[in-house]
XYZ file of C-alpha atoms in Angstrom:
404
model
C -25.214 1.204 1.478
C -28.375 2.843 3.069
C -27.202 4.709 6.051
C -28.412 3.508 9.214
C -28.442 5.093 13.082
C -25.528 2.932 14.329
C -22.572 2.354 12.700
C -22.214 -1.166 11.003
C -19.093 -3.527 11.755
C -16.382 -3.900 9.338
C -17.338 -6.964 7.629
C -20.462 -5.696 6.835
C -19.497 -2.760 5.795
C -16.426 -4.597 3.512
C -19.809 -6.295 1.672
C -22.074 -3.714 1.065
C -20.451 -0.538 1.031
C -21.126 1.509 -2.170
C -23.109 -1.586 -3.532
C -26.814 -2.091 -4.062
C -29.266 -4.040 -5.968
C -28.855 -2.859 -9.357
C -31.928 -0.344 -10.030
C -32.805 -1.920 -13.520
C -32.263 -5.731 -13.157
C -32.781 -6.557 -9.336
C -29.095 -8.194 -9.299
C -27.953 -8.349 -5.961
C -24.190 -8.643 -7.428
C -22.923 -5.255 -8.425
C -23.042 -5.094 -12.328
C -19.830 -4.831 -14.515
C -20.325 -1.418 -16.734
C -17.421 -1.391 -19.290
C -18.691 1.628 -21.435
C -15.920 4.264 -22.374
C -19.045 6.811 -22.958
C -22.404 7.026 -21.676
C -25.329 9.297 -23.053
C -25.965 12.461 -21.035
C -29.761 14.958 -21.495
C -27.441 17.902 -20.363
C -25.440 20.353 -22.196
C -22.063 19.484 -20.835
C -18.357 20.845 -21.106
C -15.381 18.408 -21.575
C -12.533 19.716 -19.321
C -11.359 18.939 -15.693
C -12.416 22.584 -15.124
C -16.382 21.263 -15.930
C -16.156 18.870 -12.947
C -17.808 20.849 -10.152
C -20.840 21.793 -12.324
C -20.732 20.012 -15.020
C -23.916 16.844 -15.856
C -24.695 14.830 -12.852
C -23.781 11.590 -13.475
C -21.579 9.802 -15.669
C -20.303 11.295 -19.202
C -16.888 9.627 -20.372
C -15.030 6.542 -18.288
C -11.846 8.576 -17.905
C -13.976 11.012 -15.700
C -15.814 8.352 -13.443
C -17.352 4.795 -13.990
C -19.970 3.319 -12.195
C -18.038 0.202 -11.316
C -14.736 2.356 -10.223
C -17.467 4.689 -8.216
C -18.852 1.270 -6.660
C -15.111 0.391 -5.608
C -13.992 4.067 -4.348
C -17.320 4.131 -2.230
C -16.604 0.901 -0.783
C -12.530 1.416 0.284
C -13.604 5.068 1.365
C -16.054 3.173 3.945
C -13.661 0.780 4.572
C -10.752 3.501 5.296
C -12.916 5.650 7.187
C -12.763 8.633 5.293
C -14.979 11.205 3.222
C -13.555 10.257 -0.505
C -11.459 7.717 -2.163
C -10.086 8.180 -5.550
C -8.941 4.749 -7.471
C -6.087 4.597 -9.987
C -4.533 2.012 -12.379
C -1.605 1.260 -10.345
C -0.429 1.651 -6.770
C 2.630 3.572 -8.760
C 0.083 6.145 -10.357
C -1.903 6.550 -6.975
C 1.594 7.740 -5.928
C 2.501 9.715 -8.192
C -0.912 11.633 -8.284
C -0.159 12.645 -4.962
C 2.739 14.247 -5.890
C 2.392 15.688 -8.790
C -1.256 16.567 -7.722
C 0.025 18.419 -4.734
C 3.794 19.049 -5.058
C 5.195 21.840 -7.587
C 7.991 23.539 -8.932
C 10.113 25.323 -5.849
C 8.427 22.959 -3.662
C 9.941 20.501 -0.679
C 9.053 16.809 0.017
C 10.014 14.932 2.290
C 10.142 11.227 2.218
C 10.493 7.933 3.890
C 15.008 6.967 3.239
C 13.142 3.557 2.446
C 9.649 2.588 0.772
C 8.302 1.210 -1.844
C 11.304 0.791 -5.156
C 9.221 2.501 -7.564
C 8.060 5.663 -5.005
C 11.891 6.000 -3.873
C 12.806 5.870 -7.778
C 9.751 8.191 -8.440
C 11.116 10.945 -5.181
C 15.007 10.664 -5.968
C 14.870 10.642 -10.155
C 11.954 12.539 -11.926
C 10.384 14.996 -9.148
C 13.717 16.571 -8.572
C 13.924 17.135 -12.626
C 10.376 18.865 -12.458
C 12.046 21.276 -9.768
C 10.821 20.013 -6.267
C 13.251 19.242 -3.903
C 13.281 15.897 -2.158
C 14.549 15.118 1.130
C 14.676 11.429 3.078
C 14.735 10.452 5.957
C 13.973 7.771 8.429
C 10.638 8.224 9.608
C 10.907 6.599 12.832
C 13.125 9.244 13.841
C 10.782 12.337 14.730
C 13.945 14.553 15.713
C 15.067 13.628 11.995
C 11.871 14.281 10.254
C 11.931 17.610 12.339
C 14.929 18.405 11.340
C 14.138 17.574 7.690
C 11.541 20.353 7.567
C 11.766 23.408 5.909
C 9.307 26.666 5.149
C 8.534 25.166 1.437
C 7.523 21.603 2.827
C 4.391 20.723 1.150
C 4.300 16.814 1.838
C 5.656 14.519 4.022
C 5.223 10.932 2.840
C 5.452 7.979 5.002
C 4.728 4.180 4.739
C 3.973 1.638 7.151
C 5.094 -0.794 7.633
C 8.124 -0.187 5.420
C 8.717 -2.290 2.145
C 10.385 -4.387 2.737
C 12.055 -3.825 6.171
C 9.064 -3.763 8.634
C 9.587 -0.683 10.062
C 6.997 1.274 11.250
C 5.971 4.956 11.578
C 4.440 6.936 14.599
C 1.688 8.197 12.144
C 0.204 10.224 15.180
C 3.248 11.961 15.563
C 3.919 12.371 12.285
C 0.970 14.175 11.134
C 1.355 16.335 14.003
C 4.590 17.494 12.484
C 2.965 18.260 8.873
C 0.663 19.950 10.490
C 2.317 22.360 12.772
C 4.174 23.169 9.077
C 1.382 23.258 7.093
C 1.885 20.376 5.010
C 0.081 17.168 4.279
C 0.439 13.965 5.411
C 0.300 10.906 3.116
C 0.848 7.542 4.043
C 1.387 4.011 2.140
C -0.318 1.528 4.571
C -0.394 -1.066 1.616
C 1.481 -3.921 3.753
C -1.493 -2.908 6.560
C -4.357 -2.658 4.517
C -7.604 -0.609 5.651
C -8.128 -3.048 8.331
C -4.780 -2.520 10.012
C -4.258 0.851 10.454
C -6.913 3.928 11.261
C -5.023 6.612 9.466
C -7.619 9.024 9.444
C -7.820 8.914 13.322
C -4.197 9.512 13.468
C -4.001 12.535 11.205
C -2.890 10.821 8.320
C -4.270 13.043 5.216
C -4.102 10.910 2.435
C -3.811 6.811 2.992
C -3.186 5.541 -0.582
C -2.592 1.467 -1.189
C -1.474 -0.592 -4.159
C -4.902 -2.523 -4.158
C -3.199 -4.768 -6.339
C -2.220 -6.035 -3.082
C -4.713 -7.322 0.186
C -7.743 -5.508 -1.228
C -8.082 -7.166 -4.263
C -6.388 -9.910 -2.696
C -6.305 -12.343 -5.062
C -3.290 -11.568 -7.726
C -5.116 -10.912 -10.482
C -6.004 -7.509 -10.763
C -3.999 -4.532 -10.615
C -5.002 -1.138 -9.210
C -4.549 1.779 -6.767
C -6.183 3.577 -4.276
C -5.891 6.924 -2.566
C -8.527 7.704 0.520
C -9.053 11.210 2.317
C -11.098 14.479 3.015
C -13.868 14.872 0.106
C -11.678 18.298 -0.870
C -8.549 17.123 -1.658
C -9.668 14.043 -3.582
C -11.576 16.135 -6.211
C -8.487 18.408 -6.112
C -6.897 14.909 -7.676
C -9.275 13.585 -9.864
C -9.495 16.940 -11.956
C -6.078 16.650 -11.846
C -4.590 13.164 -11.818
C -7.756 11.183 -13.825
C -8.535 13.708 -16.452
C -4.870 15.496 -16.844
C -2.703 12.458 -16.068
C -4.849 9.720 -17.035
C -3.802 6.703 -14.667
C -7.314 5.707 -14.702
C -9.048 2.092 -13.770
C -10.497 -0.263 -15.580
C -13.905 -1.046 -14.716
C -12.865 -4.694 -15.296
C -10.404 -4.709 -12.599
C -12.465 -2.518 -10.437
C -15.391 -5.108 -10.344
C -12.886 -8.107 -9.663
C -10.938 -5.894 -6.808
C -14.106 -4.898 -5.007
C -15.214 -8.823 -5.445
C -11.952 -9.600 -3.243
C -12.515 -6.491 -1.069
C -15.786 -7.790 0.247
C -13.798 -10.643 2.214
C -10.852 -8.161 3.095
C -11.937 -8.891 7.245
C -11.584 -12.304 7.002
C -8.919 -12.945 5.271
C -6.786 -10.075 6.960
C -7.775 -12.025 10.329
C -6.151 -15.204 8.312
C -3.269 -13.708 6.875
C -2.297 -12.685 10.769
C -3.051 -15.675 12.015
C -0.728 -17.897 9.445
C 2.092 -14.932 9.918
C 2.198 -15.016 14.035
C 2.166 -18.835 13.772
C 5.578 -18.803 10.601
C 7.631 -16.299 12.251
C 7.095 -17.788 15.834
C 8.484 -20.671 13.515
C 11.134 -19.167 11.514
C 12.675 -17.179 15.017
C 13.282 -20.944 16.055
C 15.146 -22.677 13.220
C 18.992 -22.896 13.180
C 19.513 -21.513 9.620
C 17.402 -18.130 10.459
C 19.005 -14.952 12.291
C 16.245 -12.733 12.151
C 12.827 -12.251 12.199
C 10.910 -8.654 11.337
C 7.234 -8.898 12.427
C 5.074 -6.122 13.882
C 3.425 -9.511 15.839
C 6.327 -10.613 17.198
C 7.469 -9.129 20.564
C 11.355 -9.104 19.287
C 10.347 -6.042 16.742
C 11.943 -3.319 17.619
C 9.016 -1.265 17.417
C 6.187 -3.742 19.041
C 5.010 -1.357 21.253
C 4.147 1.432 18.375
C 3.037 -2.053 16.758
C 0.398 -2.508 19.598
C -0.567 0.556 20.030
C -1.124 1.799 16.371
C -1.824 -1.794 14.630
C -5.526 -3.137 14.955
C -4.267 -5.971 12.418
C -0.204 -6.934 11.993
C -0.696 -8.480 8.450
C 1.095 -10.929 7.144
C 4.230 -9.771 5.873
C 7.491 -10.637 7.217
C 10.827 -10.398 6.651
C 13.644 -12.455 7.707
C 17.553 -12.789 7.017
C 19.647 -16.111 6.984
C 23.065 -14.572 7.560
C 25.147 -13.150 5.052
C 24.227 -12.234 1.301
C 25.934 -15.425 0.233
C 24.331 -17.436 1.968
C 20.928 -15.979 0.936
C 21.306 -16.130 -2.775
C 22.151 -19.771 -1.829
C 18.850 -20.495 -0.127
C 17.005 -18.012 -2.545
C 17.925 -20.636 -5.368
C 17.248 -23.581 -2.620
C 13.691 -22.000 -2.830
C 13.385 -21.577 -6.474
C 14.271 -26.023 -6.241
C 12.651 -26.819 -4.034
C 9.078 -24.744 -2.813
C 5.804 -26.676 -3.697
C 3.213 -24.582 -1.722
C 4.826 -20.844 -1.728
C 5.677 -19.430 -5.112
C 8.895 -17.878 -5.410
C 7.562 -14.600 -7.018
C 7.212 -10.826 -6.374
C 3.854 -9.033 -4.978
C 2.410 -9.497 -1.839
C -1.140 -9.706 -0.199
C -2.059 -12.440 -1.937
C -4.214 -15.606 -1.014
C -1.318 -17.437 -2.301
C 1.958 -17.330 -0.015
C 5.019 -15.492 -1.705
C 8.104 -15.236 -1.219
C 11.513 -12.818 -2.852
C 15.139 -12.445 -1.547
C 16.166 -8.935 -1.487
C 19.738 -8.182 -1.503
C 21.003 -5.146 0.489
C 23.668 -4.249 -2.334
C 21.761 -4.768 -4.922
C 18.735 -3.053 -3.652
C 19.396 -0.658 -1.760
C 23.112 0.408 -3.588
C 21.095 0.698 -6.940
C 17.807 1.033 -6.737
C 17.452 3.385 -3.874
C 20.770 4.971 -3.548
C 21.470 4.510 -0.185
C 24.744 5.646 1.423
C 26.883 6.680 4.205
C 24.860 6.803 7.458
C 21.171 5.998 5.832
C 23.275 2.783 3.943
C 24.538 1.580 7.292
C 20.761 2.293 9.230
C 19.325 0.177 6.745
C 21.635 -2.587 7.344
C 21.788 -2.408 10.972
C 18.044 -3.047 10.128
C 18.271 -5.411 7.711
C 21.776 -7.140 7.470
C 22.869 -8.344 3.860
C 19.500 -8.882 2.829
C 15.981 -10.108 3.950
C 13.338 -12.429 2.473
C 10.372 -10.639 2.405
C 7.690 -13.592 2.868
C 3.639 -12.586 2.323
C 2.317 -15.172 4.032
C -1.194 -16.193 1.997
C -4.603 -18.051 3.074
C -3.072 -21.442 3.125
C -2.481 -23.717 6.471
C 0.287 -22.742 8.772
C 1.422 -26.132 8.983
C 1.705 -26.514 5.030
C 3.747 -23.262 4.977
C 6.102 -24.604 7.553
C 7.039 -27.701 6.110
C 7.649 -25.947 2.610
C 10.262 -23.180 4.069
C 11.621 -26.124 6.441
C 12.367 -28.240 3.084
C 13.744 -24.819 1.619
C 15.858 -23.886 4.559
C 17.568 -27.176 5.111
């Protein structure tokens, strides 16, 4: 997008950021380049260690694309920062921050609760390659303080937390890294780039599953990480070309299709999620409801204060883990709107019962004191509802049927 004197608002900016009519054809739609290879008039080096003078433009797809260029450009804009880097997976967008910037003999320290395959990522292989691992709650500063050490090279937070809903003081945290010289990355895939300024509150690195709102639409998978121009070359010498989680420029052309509606539909999604969990803290069979929206969140004034856009994820508990699995298979019966299926961000409401034993116990190892934070948090066991693009009303009367 041609720069201009004043800064453009974030819908525009959502539709034509790193997009342009396509230099050969006229198209105004971007154009869908699937070519592993492209034919170069320079002499040209193949290793990551060519990269910062090696050919201009493009050489071989695992280095750059021109569609994944298009869609890096465009979340960049959309993040507010200097670079993005795109991956095939939210998983390997994780993991090439870490491995990218964490080594042998050095400390990380991350979120007691995120995203399964991150925790399982922290607590099982990166402690095998030598780098020690620390959790911790992250919206306890005097805990993540504590936490530190002379070797921390990372702190990594998410917010709001999969699947609990708790939220961060990203300010605060990056404060933290910084007075240790560390970095700051952040998950702010249940936010989005509409919810959350990162980069104005210190955040380093944002990364996002953009299987999730950006692409928006549950049929693409991909991942994103966003920051300063320096580190994300640091990355893609390292975590494109050595690790090879690249994207495809198939799914980068249909994600960037759903990211150019990303403002709108994030204004839906929080619409249709105040309007169900207003519902669902009403009705007899629910006990709780976690939403940054609602003013019963424990954290709703870091909510207001931090959160331009409250999403629409929410979790909510129906007593104890007995009766959840009971209402869990009432759902599977009986939904007809919401799909009883994993994911989240979708235009399509969804909708998973997440046991705290099985869960937490297993898949995140949770015990003593951070086991019994988690369930003063979170009971038994939560649903964690992503509440889509379809009407409130419809939504209701499904999970009323459901809940009966």
């Amino acid at each position: 997008m041609t720069q201009r004197n004043r800064p453009v608002g974030p819908m525009t900016q959502a539709i034509h950021a790193g997009e342009g009519p396509d230099p050969t054809t006229g198209a105004s739609a971007p154009p869908l380049h699937m070519s592993s290879t492209f034919v170069t008039d320079q002499v040209a080096g193949f290793s990551a260690h060519d990269l910062e003078n090696g050919p201009e433009g493009f050489l071989y797809a695992r280095w750059d694309n021109p569609t994944v260029a298009m869609l890096e450009k465009k979340i960049a804009a959309m993040q507010g920062t200097e670079a993005c880097l795109c991956t095939a997976s939210g998983m390997a967008a994780a993991t090439a921050i870490f491995l990218t910037f964490l080594s042998a003999g050095d400390h990380l320290v991350v979120s007691d609760v995120s995203y399964a395959g991150v925790a399982e990522l922290a607590r099982e292989t990166l402690p095998r390659l030598g780098i020690e691992v620390s959790t911790v709650n992250m919206s306890n500063l005097e805990a993540v303080t504590a936490a530190l050490r002379p070797n921390t090279r990372l702190i990594h937070t998410e917010t709001p937390v999969n699947p609990i809903g708790r939220l961060t003081d990203l300010a605060a945290v990056s404060k933290l890294a910084r007075d240790a010289g560390a970095l700051h990355s952040c998950d702010a895939t249940f936010a989005s780039p509409l919810g959350l300024n990162t980069a104005g509150l210190g955040v380093d690195l944002t990364m996002h599953s953009i299987t999730k709102y950006i692409g928006g639409h549950g049929d693409a998978v991909g991942g994103a990480i966003a920051g300063r121009a320096d580190l994300i070359a640091k990355m893609r010498a390292e975590a494109s070309i050595h690790h090879g989680g690249i994207l495809s420029p198939f799914n980068a052309w249909l994600i960037a299709r759903g990211a150019s509606t990303l403002p709108l539909r994030m204004k839906a999604h929080q619409a249709g999620a105040q309007t169900v969990a207003e519902w669902l803290e009403s009705h007899p069979s629910v006990t709780r409801v976690i939403y940054p929206g609602l003013a019963s969140h424990p954290q709703a004034e870091l909510a207001a204060r931090q959160m331009s856009n409250t999403s629409g994820m929410i979790s909510f508990q129906v007593g104890d883990a007995e009766t959840g699995q009971r209402i869990a298979q009432q759902m599977i019966d009986r939904l007809q709107v919401i799909h009883y299926a994993v994911s989240l961000g979708h235009h399509r409401s969804l909708v998973f019962w997440m046991e705290t034993a099985g869960l937490m116990e297993t898949s995140f190892r949770l015990n003593g004191p951070q086991l019994d934070a988690y369930r003063a948090f979170a009971g038994d066991g939560i649903f964690r509802l992503s509440v889509g693009l379809e009407d409130a009303e419809d939504l209701i009367a499904d999970l009323d049927i459901a809940l009966s």
